[in-house]
Amino acid sequence: MRVMGVDPGLTRCGLGAVEGRPGAPLSLLSVGVVRTPADDDIGSRLVVIEAEIERWLDEIRPDAVAVERVFAQHNVRTVMGTAQASAVAIVCAARRGLPVALHTPSEVKAAITGNGNADKKQVGTMVTRLLRLDAMPKPADAADALALAICHVWRGGVQHRLADALARARSGGARSAASGRTGTPGEVAAGRPDGGGSTR
């Protein structure tokens, strides 16, 4: 599974991509940061971020995009900028039909370090170790983007397979239930989502 992680931000937007699967070594594909001047207008900054994310999507061709879920902070201005950059990443991925996963910071920290309250240095150290890098990615936004991608490979891949299996099971059950009904199509559609009556 090839995943591109996005640590959203207006001044620094971290980007990182890894490839791998649960239980196997991970490979670093690319890592970097999009920077925009704080004194530029918001529209221009978002255009720069969009262009760079689009370039990454062209080059990396990920199977999924993992974006940090924006959470409430005391600094509303920071939250707004983060949310705007996050929305750009989500739109870029959705435009290409790529699945987008939102992971909270604590979820990513727990997946990478085993501690949902780990600090940035601990996360960076584990990312360096997991990807077998010579040095910790800097700035922290870059390491955080890689951590998001790793988290999704480990958690998102399993969740995706479970969702697919569940969807196939439901689809098969619905077909079986529909073939056993003698009512009209409208009556079958009006049945319960699990296919109707008891099968016991």
mmCIF file with all atom_site columns, C-alpha atoms in Angstrom:
data_model
loop_
_atom_site.group_PDB
_atom_site.id
_atom_site.type_symbol
_atom_site.label_atom_id
_atom_site.label_alt_id
_atom_site.label_comp_id
_atom_site.label_asym_id
_atom_site.label_entity_id
_atom_site.label_seq_id
_atom_site.pdbx_PDB_ins_code
_atom_site.Cartn_x
_atom_site.Cartn_y
_atom_site.Cartn_z
_atom_site.occupancy
_atom_site.B_iso_or_equiv
_atom_site.pdbx_formal_charge
_atom_site.auth_seq_id
_atom_site.auth_comp_id
_atom_site.auth_asym_id
_atom_site.auth_atom_id
_atom_site.pdbx_PDB_model_num
ATOM 1   C CA . MET A 1 1   ? 0.000   0.000   0.000  1.00 0.00 ? 1   MET A CA 1
ATOM 2   C CA . ARG A 1 2   ? 1.342   3.403   -0.987 1.00 0.00 ? 2   ARG A CA 1
ATOM 3   C CA . VAL A 1 3   ? 0.174   6.238   1.259  1.00 0.00 ? 3   VAL A CA 1
ATOM 4   C CA . MET A 1 4   ? 0.800   9.973   1.147  1.00 0.00 ? 4   MET A CA 1
ATOM 5   C CA . GLY A 1 5   ? 0.565   11.753  4.492  1.00 0.00 ? 5   GLY A CA 1
ATOM 6   C CA . VAL A 1 6   ? -0.280  15.435  4.865  1.00 0.00 ? 6   VAL A CA 1
ATOM 7   C CA . ASP A 1 7   ? 0.414   17.410  8.036  1.00 0.00 ? 7   ASP A CA 1
ATOM 8   C CA . PRO A 1 8   ? -1.619  20.510  7.143  1.00 0.00 ? 8   PRO A CA 1
ATOM 9   C CA . GLY A 1 9   ? -0.511  24.043  7.854  1.00 0.00 ? 9   GLY A CA 1
ATOM 10  C CA . LEU A 1 10  ? -0.300  27.376  6.058  1.00 0.00 ? 10  LEU A CA 1
ATOM 11  C CA . THR A 1 11  ? 3.256   28.372  6.942  1.00 0.00 ? 11  THR A CA 1
ATOM 12  C CA . ARG A 1 12  ? 4.551   24.794  6.763  1.00 0.00 ? 12  ARG A CA 1
ATOM 13  C CA . CYS A 1 13  ? 2.575   21.912  5.269  1.00 0.00 ? 13  CYS A CA 1
ATOM 14  C CA . GLY A 1 14  ? 4.363   18.613  5.778  1.00 0.00 ? 14  GLY A CA 1
ATOM 15  C CA . LEU A 1 15  ? 4.221   15.977  3.043  1.00 0.00 ? 15  LEU A CA 1
ATOM 16  C CA . GLY A 1 16  ? 5.489   12.417  3.260  1.00 0.00 ? 16  GLY A CA 1
ATOM 17  C CA . ALA A 1 17  ? 4.927   9.186   1.386  1.00 0.00 ? 17  ALA A CA 1
ATOM 18  C CA . VAL A 1 18  ? 5.685   5.598   2.337  1.00 0.00 ? 18  VAL A CA 1
ATOM 19  C CA . GLU A 1 19  ? 5.013   2.176   0.925  1.00 0.00 ? 19  GLU A CA 1
ATOM 20  C CA . GLY A 1 20  ? 4.481   -1.065  2.803  1.00 0.00 ? 20  GLY A CA 1
ATOM 21  C CA . ARG A 1 21  ? 2.002   -3.298  4.549  1.00 0.00 ? 21  ARG A CA 1
ATOM 22  C CA . PRO A 1 22  ? 1.264   -4.286  8.154  1.00 0.00 ? 22  PRO A CA 1
ATOM 23  C CA . GLY A 1 23  ? 3.897   -6.617  9.556  1.00 0.00 ? 23  GLY A CA 1
ATOM 24  C CA . ALA A 1 24  ? 6.496   -5.833  6.895  1.00 0.00 ? 24  ALA A CA 1
ATOM 25  C CA . PRO A 1 25  ? 9.290   -3.235  6.630  1.00 0.00 ? 25  PRO A CA 1
ATOM 26  C CA . LEU A 1 26  ? 8.244   0.158   5.302  1.00 0.00 ? 26  LEU A CA 1
ATOM 27  C CA . SER A 1 27  ? 9.935   2.113   2.529  1.00 0.00 ? 27  SER A CA 1
ATOM 28  C CA . LEU A 1 28  ? 10.337  5.873   2.325  1.00 0.00 ? 28  LEU A CA 1
ATOM 29  C CA . LEU A 1 29  ? 9.193   7.263   -1.020 1.00 0.00 ? 29  LEU A CA 1
ATOM 30  C CA . SER A 1 30  ? 9.527   10.992  -0.426 1.00 0.00 ? 30  SER A CA 1
ATOM 31  C CA . VAL A 1 31  ? 9.367   13.644  2.275  1.00 0.00 ? 31  VAL A CA 1
ATOM 32  C CA . GLY A 1 32  ? 9.217   17.434  2.225  1.00 0.00 ? 32  GLY A CA 1
ATOM 33  C CA . VAL A 1 33  ? 7.514   20.617  3.351  1.00 0.00 ? 33  VAL A CA 1
ATOM 34  C CA . VAL A 1 34  ? 5.520   23.243  1.459  1.00 0.00 ? 34  VAL A CA 1
ATOM 35  C CA . ARG A 1 35  ? 6.272   26.716  2.823  1.00 0.00 ? 35  ARG A CA 1
ATOM 36  C CA . THR A 1 36  ? 4.266   29.879  2.228  1.00 0.00 ? 36  THR A CA 1
ATOM 37  C CA . PRO A 1 37  ? 5.094   33.424  3.434  1.00 0.00 ? 37  PRO A CA 1
ATOM 38  C CA . ALA A 1 38  ? 2.966   34.569  6.367  1.00 0.00 ? 38  ALA A CA 1
ATOM 39  C CA . ASP A 1 39  ? 2.498   38.018  4.807  1.00 0.00 ? 39  ASP A CA 1
ATOM 40  C CA . ASP A 1 40  ? 0.969   36.671  1.558  1.00 0.00 ? 40  ASP A CA 1
ATOM 41  C CA . ASP A 1 41  ? -2.814  36.667  1.206  1.00 0.00 ? 41  ASP A CA 1
ATOM 42  C CA . ILE A 1 42  ? -4.642  33.463  2.106  1.00 0.00 ? 42  ILE A CA 1
ATOM 43  C CA . GLY A 1 43  ? -5.735  32.716  -1.458 1.00 0.00 ? 43  GLY A CA 1
ATOM 44  C CA . SER A 1 44  ? -2.195  32.823  -2.825 1.00 0.00 ? 44  SER A CA 1
ATOM 45  C CA . ARG A 1 45  ? -0.923  30.609  -0.009 1.00 0.00 ? 45  ARG A CA 1
ATOM 46  C CA . LEU A 1 46  ? -3.587  27.982  -0.591 1.00 0.00 ? 46  LEU A CA 1
ATOM 47  C CA . VAL A 1 47  ? -2.875  27.978  -4.337 1.00 0.00 ? 47  VAL A CA 1
ATOM 48  C CA . VAL A 1 48  ? 0.801   27.252  -3.628 1.00 0.00 ? 48  VAL A CA 1
ATOM 49  C CA . ILE A 1 49  ? -0.128  24.388  -1.290 1.00 0.00 ? 49  ILE A CA 1
ATOM 50  C CA . GLU A 1 50  ? -2.599  22.968  -3.813 1.00 0.00 ? 50  GLU A CA 1
ATOM 51  C CA . ALA A 1 51  ? -0.062  23.064  -6.644 1.00 0.00 ? 51  ALA A CA 1
ATOM 52  C CA . GLU A 1 52  ? 2.547   21.238  -4.583 1.00 0.00 ? 52  GLU A CA 1
ATOM 53  C CA . ILE A 1 53  ? 0.105   18.590  -3.374 1.00 0.00 ? 53  ILE A CA 1
ATOM 54  C CA . GLU A 1 54  ? -1.021  18.028  -6.971 1.00 0.00 ? 54  GLU A CA 1
ATOM 55  C CA . ARG A 1 55  ? 2.615   17.632  -8.043 1.00 0.00 ? 55  ARG A CA 1
ATOM 56  C CA . TRP A 1 56  ? 3.171   15.072  -5.307 1.00 0.00 ? 56  TRP A CA 1
ATOM 57  C CA . LEU A 1 57  ? 0.052   13.143  -6.283 1.00 0.00 ? 57  LEU A CA 1
ATOM 58  C CA . ASP A 1 58  ? 1.286   13.045  -9.895 1.00 0.00 ? 58  ASP A CA 1
ATOM 59  C CA . GLU A 1 59  ? 4.707   11.741  -8.872 1.00 0.00 ? 59  GLU A CA 1
ATOM 60  C CA . ILE A 1 60  ? 3.834   9.434   -5.958 1.00 0.00 ? 60  ILE A CA 1
ATOM 61  C CA . ARG A 1 61  ? 0.527   8.031   -7.272 1.00 0.00 ? 61  ARG A CA 1
ATOM 62  C CA . PRO A 1 62  ? -0.629  6.936   -3.804 1.00 0.00 ? 62  PRO A CA 1
ATOM 63  C CA . ASP A 1 63  ? -3.352  4.406   -3.074 1.00 0.00 ? 63  ASP A CA 1
ATOM 64  C CA . ALA A 1 64  ? -4.670  6.633   -0.283 1.00 0.00 ? 64  ALA A CA 1
ATOM 65  C CA . VAL A 1 65  ? -4.056  9.992   1.374  1.00 0.00 ? 65  VAL A CA 1
ATOM 66  C CA . ALA A 1 66  ? -3.876  10.399  5.152  1.00 0.00 ? 66  ALA A CA 1
ATOM 67  C CA . VAL A 1 67  ? -4.517  13.867  6.573  1.00 0.00 ? 67  VAL A CA 1
ATOM 68  C CA . GLU A 1 68  ? -4.230  14.974  10.181 1.00 0.00 ? 68  GLU A CA 1
ATOM 69  C CA . ARG A 1 69  ? -7.680  15.614  11.639 1.00 0.00 ? 69  ARG A CA 1
ATOM 70  C CA . VAL A 1 70  ? -7.951  19.221  12.776 1.00 0.00 ? 70  VAL A CA 1
ATOM 71  C CA . PHE A 1 71  ? -8.802  19.578  16.439 1.00 0.00 ? 71  PHE A CA 1
ATOM 72  C CA . ALA A 1 72  ? -9.716  22.579  18.598 1.00 0.00 ? 72  ALA A CA 1
ATOM 73  C CA . GLN A 1 73  ? -6.898  24.686  19.958 1.00 0.00 ? 73  GLN A CA 1
ATOM 74  C CA . HIS A 1 74  ? -6.763  27.918  21.944 1.00 0.00 ? 74  HIS A CA 1
ATOM 75  C CA . ASN A 1 75  ? -5.379  29.787  18.936 1.00 0.00 ? 75  ASN A CA 1
ATOM 76  C CA . VAL A 1 76  ? -8.383  30.057  16.590 1.00 0.00 ? 76  VAL A CA 1
ATOM 77  C CA . ARG A 1 77  ? -6.290  31.693  13.851 1.00 0.00 ? 77  ARG A CA 1
ATOM 78  C CA . THR A 1 78  ? -3.942  28.701  13.776 1.00 0.00 ? 78  THR A CA 1
ATOM 79  C CA . VAL A 1 79  ? -6.870  26.279  13.668 1.00 0.00 ? 79  VAL A CA 1
ATOM 80  C CA . MET A 1 80  ? -8.439  28.118  10.730 1.00 0.00 ? 80  MET A CA 1
ATOM 81  C CA . GLY A 1 81  ? -5.228  28.034  8.715  1.00 0.00 ? 81  GLY A CA 1
ATOM 82  C CA . THR A 1 82  ? -4.716  24.352  9.465  1.00 0.00 ? 82  THR A CA 1
ATOM 83  C CA . ALA A 1 83  ? -8.309  23.546  8.498  1.00 0.00 ? 83  ALA A CA 1
ATOM 84  C CA . GLN A 1 84  ? -7.999  25.459  5.232  1.00 0.00 ? 84  GLN A CA 1
ATOM 85  C CA . ALA A 1 85  ? -4.798  23.633  4.267  1.00 0.00 ? 85  ALA A CA 1
ATOM 86  C CA . SER A 1 86  ? -6.417  20.346  5.281  1.00 0.00 ? 86  SER A CA 1
ATOM 87  C CA . ALA A 1 87  ? -9.412  21.036  3.037  1.00 0.00 ? 87  ALA A CA 1
ATOM 88  C CA . VAL A 1 88  ? -7.096  21.672  0.076  1.00 0.00 ? 88  VAL A CA 1
ATOM 89  C CA . ALA A 1 89  ? -5.428  18.279  0.568  1.00 0.00 ? 89  ALA A CA 1
ATOM 90  C CA . ILE A 1 90  ? -8.785  16.516  0.878  1.00 0.00 ? 90  ILE A CA 1
ATOM 91  C CA . VAL A 1 91  ? -10.131 18.158  -2.286 1.00 0.00 ? 91  VAL A CA 1
ATOM 92  C CA . CYS A 1 92  ? -6.987  17.317  -4.287 1.00 0.00 ? 92  CYS A CA 1
ATOM 93  C CA . ALA A 1 93  ? -7.270  13.650  -3.310 1.00 0.00 ? 93  ALA A CA 1
ATOM 94  C CA . ALA A 1 94  ? -11.044 13.471  -3.809 1.00 0.00 ? 94  ALA A CA 1
ATOM 95  C CA . ARG A 1 95  ? -10.728 15.022  -7.262 1.00 0.00 ? 95  ARG A CA 1
ATOM 96  C CA . ARG A 1 96  ? -8.682  11.975  -8.257 1.00 0.00 ? 96  ARG A CA 1
ATOM 97  C CA . GLY A 1 97  ? -11.016 9.513   -6.569 1.00 0.00 ? 97  GLY A CA 1
ATOM 98  C CA . LEU A 1 98  ? -8.448  8.640   -3.901 1.00 0.00 ? 98  LEU A CA 1
ATOM 99  C CA . PRO A 1 99  ? -9.670  7.525   -0.467 1.00 0.00 ? 99  PRO A CA 1
ATOM 100 C CA . VAL A 1 100 ? -8.901  10.072  2.249  1.00 0.00 ? 100 VAL A CA 1
ATOM 101 C CA . ALA A 1 101 ? -8.405  9.108   5.899  1.00 0.00 ? 101 ALA A CA 1
ATOM 102 C CA . LEU A 1 102 ? -8.378  11.580  8.784  1.00 0.00 ? 102 LEU A CA 1
ATOM 103 C CA . HIS A 1 103 ? -6.269  10.549  11.763 1.00 0.00 ? 103 HIS A CA 1
ATOM 104 C CA . THR A 1 104 ? -6.092  12.443  15.055 1.00 0.00 ? 104 THR A CA 1
ATOM 105 C CA . PRO A 1 105 ? -2.675  13.393  16.448 1.00 0.00 ? 105 PRO A CA 1
ATOM 106 C CA . SER A 1 106 ? -3.148  11.063  19.434 1.00 0.00 ? 106 SER A CA 1
ATOM 107 C CA . GLU A 1 107 ? -4.110  8.188   17.141 1.00 0.00 ? 107 GLU A CA 1
ATOM 108 C CA . VAL A 1 108 ? -0.956  8.698   15.080 1.00 0.00 ? 108 VAL A CA 1
ATOM 109 C CA . LYS A 1 109 ? 1.245   8.989   18.176 1.00 0.00 ? 109 LYS A CA 1
ATOM 110 C CA . ALA A 1 110 ? -0.229  5.809   19.639 1.00 0.00 ? 110 ALA A CA 1
ATOM 111 C CA . ALA A 1 111 ? 0.301   3.919   16.382 1.00 0.00 ? 111 ALA A CA 1
ATOM 112 C CA . ILE A 1 112 ? 3.903   5.073   15.970 1.00 0.00 ? 112 ILE A CA 1
ATOM 113 C CA . THR A 1 113 ? 5.197   5.124   19.548 1.00 0.00 ? 113 THR A CA 1
ATOM 114 C CA . GLY A 1 114 ? 2.593   3.210   21.562 1.00 0.00 ? 114 GLY A CA 1
ATOM 115 C CA . ASN A 1 115 ? 1.887   6.392   23.536 1.00 0.00 ? 115 ASN A CA 1
ATOM 116 C CA . GLY A 1 116 ? -0.910  8.751   22.519 1.00 0.00 ? 116 GLY A CA 1
ATOM 117 C CA . ASN A 1 117 ? 0.772   11.574  24.445 1.00 0.00 ? 117 ASN A CA 1
ATOM 118 C CA . ALA A 1 118 ? 4.221   11.238  22.878 1.00 0.00 ? 118 ALA A CA 1
ATOM 119 C CA . ASP A 1 119 ? 6.051   14.446  21.972 1.00 0.00 ? 119 ASP A CA 1
ATOM 120 C CA . LYS A 1 120 ? 7.290   15.392  18.515 1.00 0.00 ? 120 LYS A CA 1
ATOM 121 C CA . LYS A 1 121 ? 10.838  14.216  19.218 1.00 0.00 ? 121 LYS A CA 1
ATOM 122 C CA . GLN A 1 122 ? 9.610   10.740  20.181 1.00 0.00 ? 122 GLN A CA 1
ATOM 123 C CA . VAL A 1 123 ? 7.493   10.555  17.027 1.00 0.00 ? 123 VAL A CA 1
ATOM 124 C CA . GLY A 1 124 ? 10.416  11.720  14.880 1.00 0.00 ? 124 GLY A CA 1
ATOM 125 C CA . THR A 1 125 ? 12.749  9.183   16.494 1.00 0.00 ? 125 THR A CA 1
ATOM 126 C CA . MET A 1 126 ? 10.357  6.311   15.808 1.00 0.00 ? 126 MET A CA 1
ATOM 127 C CA . VAL A 1 127 ? 9.741   7.435   12.223 1.00 0.00 ? 127 VAL A CA 1
ATOM 128 C CA . THR A 1 128 ? 13.507  7.491   11.689 1.00 0.00 ? 128 THR A CA 1
ATOM 129 C CA . ARG A 1 129 ? 13.834  3.993   13.124 1.00 0.00 ? 129 ARG A CA 1
ATOM 130 C CA . LEU A 1 130 ? 10.842  2.515   11.270 1.00 0.00 ? 130 LEU A CA 1
ATOM 131 C CA . LEU A 1 131 ? 12.010  3.855   7.915  1.00 0.00 ? 131 LEU A CA 1
ATOM 132 C CA . ARG A 1 132 ? 15.663  3.054   8.644  1.00 0.00 ? 132 ARG A CA 1
ATOM 133 C CA . LEU A 1 133 ? 16.788  6.633   7.951  1.00 0.00 ? 133 LEU A CA 1
ATOM 134 C CA . ASP A 1 134 ? 20.212  8.074   8.687  1.00 0.00 ? 134 ASP A CA 1
ATOM 135 C CA . ALA A 1 135 ? 18.746  11.199  10.261 1.00 0.00 ? 135 ALA A CA 1
ATOM 136 C CA . MET A 1 136 ? 15.432  12.419  11.616 1.00 0.00 ? 136 MET A CA 1
ATOM 137 C CA . PRO A 1 137 ? 13.331  14.233  8.998  1.00 0.00 ? 137 PRO A CA 1
ATOM 138 C CA . LYS A 1 138 ? 13.198  17.976  9.652  1.00 0.00 ? 138 LYS A CA 1
ATOM 139 C CA . PRO A 1 139 ? 11.302  20.116  10.322 1.00 0.00 ? 139 PRO A CA 1
ATOM 140 C CA . ALA A 1 140 ? 8.879   18.253  12.585 1.00 0.00 ? 140 ALA A CA 1
ATOM 141 C CA . ASP A 1 141 ? 6.076   18.809  10.048 1.00 0.00 ? 141 ASP A CA 1
ATOM 142 C CA . ALA A 1 142 ? 7.872   16.472  7.633  1.00 0.00 ? 142 ALA A CA 1
ATOM 143 C CA . ALA A 1 143 ? 8.262   13.746  10.260 1.00 0.00 ? 143 ALA A CA 1
ATOM 144 C CA . ASP A 1 144 ? 4.602   14.170  11.250 1.00 0.00 ? 144 ASP A CA 1
ATOM 145 C CA . ALA A 1 145 ? 3.515   13.694  7.632  1.00 0.00 ? 145 ALA A CA 1
ATOM 146 C CA . LEU A 1 146 ? 5.479   10.437  7.457  1.00 0.00 ? 146 LEU A CA 1
ATOM 147 C CA . ALA A 1 147 ? 3.975   9.351   10.780 1.00 0.00 ? 147 ALA A CA 1
ATOM 148 C CA . LEU A 1 148 ? 0.485   9.915   9.323  1.00 0.00 ? 148 LEU A CA 1
ATOM 149 C CA . ALA A 1 149 ? 1.337   7.801   6.290  1.00 0.00 ? 149 ALA A CA 1
ATOM 150 C CA . ILE A 1 150 ? 2.786   5.002   8.445  1.00 0.00 ? 150 ILE A CA 1
ATOM 151 C CA . CYS A 1 151 ? -0.232  5.083   10.747 1.00 0.00 ? 151 CYS A CA 1
ATOM 152 C CA . HIS A 1 152 ? -2.546  4.636   7.774  1.00 0.00 ? 152 HIS A CA 1
ATOM 153 C CA . VAL A 1 153 ? -0.536  1.778   6.298  1.00 0.00 ? 153 VAL A CA 1
ATOM 154 C CA . TRP A 1 154 ? -0.780  -0.052  9.613  1.00 0.00 ? 154 TRP A CA 1
ATOM 155 C CA . ARG A 1 155 ? -4.346  0.854   10.565 1.00 0.00 ? 155 ARG A CA 1
ATOM 156 C CA . GLY A 1 156 ? -6.017  2.012   7.385  1.00 0.00 ? 156 GLY A CA 1
ATOM 157 C CA . GLY A 1 157 ? -4.981  -1.031  5.379  1.00 0.00 ? 157 GLY A CA 1
ATOM 158 C CA . VAL A 1 158 ? -6.577  -3.375  7.872  1.00 0.00 ? 158 VAL A CA 1
ATOM 159 C CA . GLN A 1 159 ? -9.687  -1.199  8.146  1.00 0.00 ? 159 GLN A CA 1
ATOM 160 C CA . HIS A 1 160 ? -9.978  -1.046  4.350  1.00 0.00 ? 160 HIS A CA 1
ATOM 161 C CA . ARG A 1 161 ? -9.807  -4.829  4.005  1.00 0.00 ? 161 ARG A CA 1
ATOM 162 C CA . LEU A 1 162 ? -12.381 -5.295  6.755  1.00 0.00 ? 162 LEU A CA 1
ATOM 163 C CA . ALA A 1 163 ? -14.703 -2.759  5.100  1.00 0.00 ? 163 ALA A CA 1
ATOM 164 C CA . ASP A 1 164 ? -14.330 -4.523  1.736  1.00 0.00 ? 164 ASP A CA 1
ATOM 165 C CA . ALA A 1 165 ? -15.042 -7.921  3.290  1.00 0.00 ? 165 ALA A CA 1
ATOM 166 C CA . LEU A 1 166 ? -18.083 -6.549  5.098  1.00 0.00 ? 166 LEU A CA 1
ATOM 167 C CA . ALA A 1 167 ? -19.382 -4.890  1.939  1.00 0.00 ? 167 ALA A CA 1
ATOM 168 C CA . ARG A 1 168 ? -18.997 -8.140  -0.018 1.00 0.00 ? 168 ARG A CA 1
ATOM 169 C CA . ALA A 1 169 ? -20.750 -10.097 2.716  1.00 0.00 ? 169 ALA A CA 1
ATOM 170 C CA . ARG A 1 170 ? -23.639 -7.634  2.804  1.00 0.00 ? 170 ARG A CA 1
ATOM 171 C CA . SER A 1 171 ? -23.876 -7.582  -0.976 1.00 0.00 ? 171 SER A CA 1
ATOM 172 C CA . GLY A 1 172 ? -23.976 -11.383 -1.133 1.00 0.00 ? 172 GLY A CA 1
ATOM 173 C CA . GLY A 1 173 ? -26.558 -11.554 1.631  1.00 0.00 ? 173 GLY A CA 1
ATOM 174 C CA . ALA A 1 174 ? -28.746 -8.969  -0.059 1.00 0.00 ? 174 ALA A CA 1
ATOM 175 C CA . ARG A 1 175 ? -28.651 -10.879 -3.355 1.00 0.00 ? 175 ARG A CA 1
ATOM 176 C CA . SER A 1 176 ? -29.553 -14.131 -1.614 1.00 0.00 ? 176 SER A CA 1
ATOM 177 C CA . ALA A 1 177 ? -32.431 -12.497 0.229  1.00 0.00 ? 177 ALA A CA 1
ATOM 178 C CA . ALA A 1 178 ? -33.707 -10.806 -2.924 1.00 0.00 ? 178 ALA A CA 1
ATOM 179 C CA . SER A 1 179 ? -33.658 -14.067 -4.900 1.00 0.00 ? 179 SER A CA 1
ATOM 180 C CA . GLY A 1 180 ? -35.708 -15.762 -2.187 1.00 0.00 ? 180 GLY A CA 1
ATOM 181 C CA . ARG A 1 181 ? -38.421 -13.096 -2.136 1.00 0.00 ? 181 ARG A CA 1
ATOM 182 C CA . THR A 1 182 ? -41.595 -13.364 -4.209 1.00 0.00 ? 182 THR A CA 1
ATOM 183 C CA . GLY A 1 183 ? -42.689 -9.750  -3.763 1.00 0.00 ? 183 GLY A CA 1
ATOM 184 C CA . THR A 1 184 ? -42.185 -6.850  -6.137 1.00 0.00 ? 184 THR A CA 1
ATOM 185 C CA . PRO A 1 185 ? -38.829 -5.067  -6.375 1.00 0.00 ? 185 PRO A CA 1
ATOM 186 C CA . GLY A 1 186 ? -40.312 -2.227  -4.337 1.00 0.00 ? 186 GLY A CA 1
ATOM 187 C CA . GLU A 1 187 ? -41.260 -4.632  -1.589 1.00 0.00 ? 187 GLU A CA 1
ATOM 188 C CA . VAL A 1 188 ? -37.786 -6.171  -1.541 1.00 0.00 ? 188 VAL A CA 1
ATOM 189 C CA . ALA A 1 189 ? -36.155 -2.750  -1.364 1.00 0.00 ? 189 ALA A CA 1
ATOM 190 C CA . ALA A 1 190 ? -38.378 -1.857  1.563  1.00 0.00 ? 190 ALA A CA 1
ATOM 191 C CA . GLY A 1 191 ? -37.014 -4.756  3.609  1.00 0.00 ? 191 GLY A CA 1
ATOM 192 C CA . ARG A 1 192 ? -34.431 -4.397  6.351  1.00 0.00 ? 192 ARG A CA 1
ATOM 193 C CA . PRO A 1 193 ? -30.811 -3.679  5.282  1.00 0.00 ? 193 PRO A CA 1
ATOM 194 C CA . ASP A 1 194 ? -29.755 -7.106  6.513  1.00 0.00 ? 194 ASP A CA 1
ATOM 195 C CA . GLY A 1 195 ? -31.963 -8.820  3.964  1.00 0.00 ? 195 GLY A CA 1
ATOM 196 C CA . GLY A 1 196 ? -35.266 -9.146  5.772  1.00 0.00 ? 196 GLY A CA 1
ATOM 197 C CA . GLY A 1 197 ? -36.625 -11.899 7.981  1.00 0.00 ? 197 GLY A CA 1
ATOM 198 C CA . SER A 1 198 ? -34.897 -14.531 10.045 1.00 0.00 ? 198 SER A CA 1
ATOM 199 C CA . THR A 1 199 ? -32.837 -17.162 8.238  1.00 0.00 ? 199 THR A CA 1
ATOM 200 C CA . ARG A 1 200 ? -32.932 -19.587 11.122 1.00 0.00 ? 200 ARG A CA 1
#
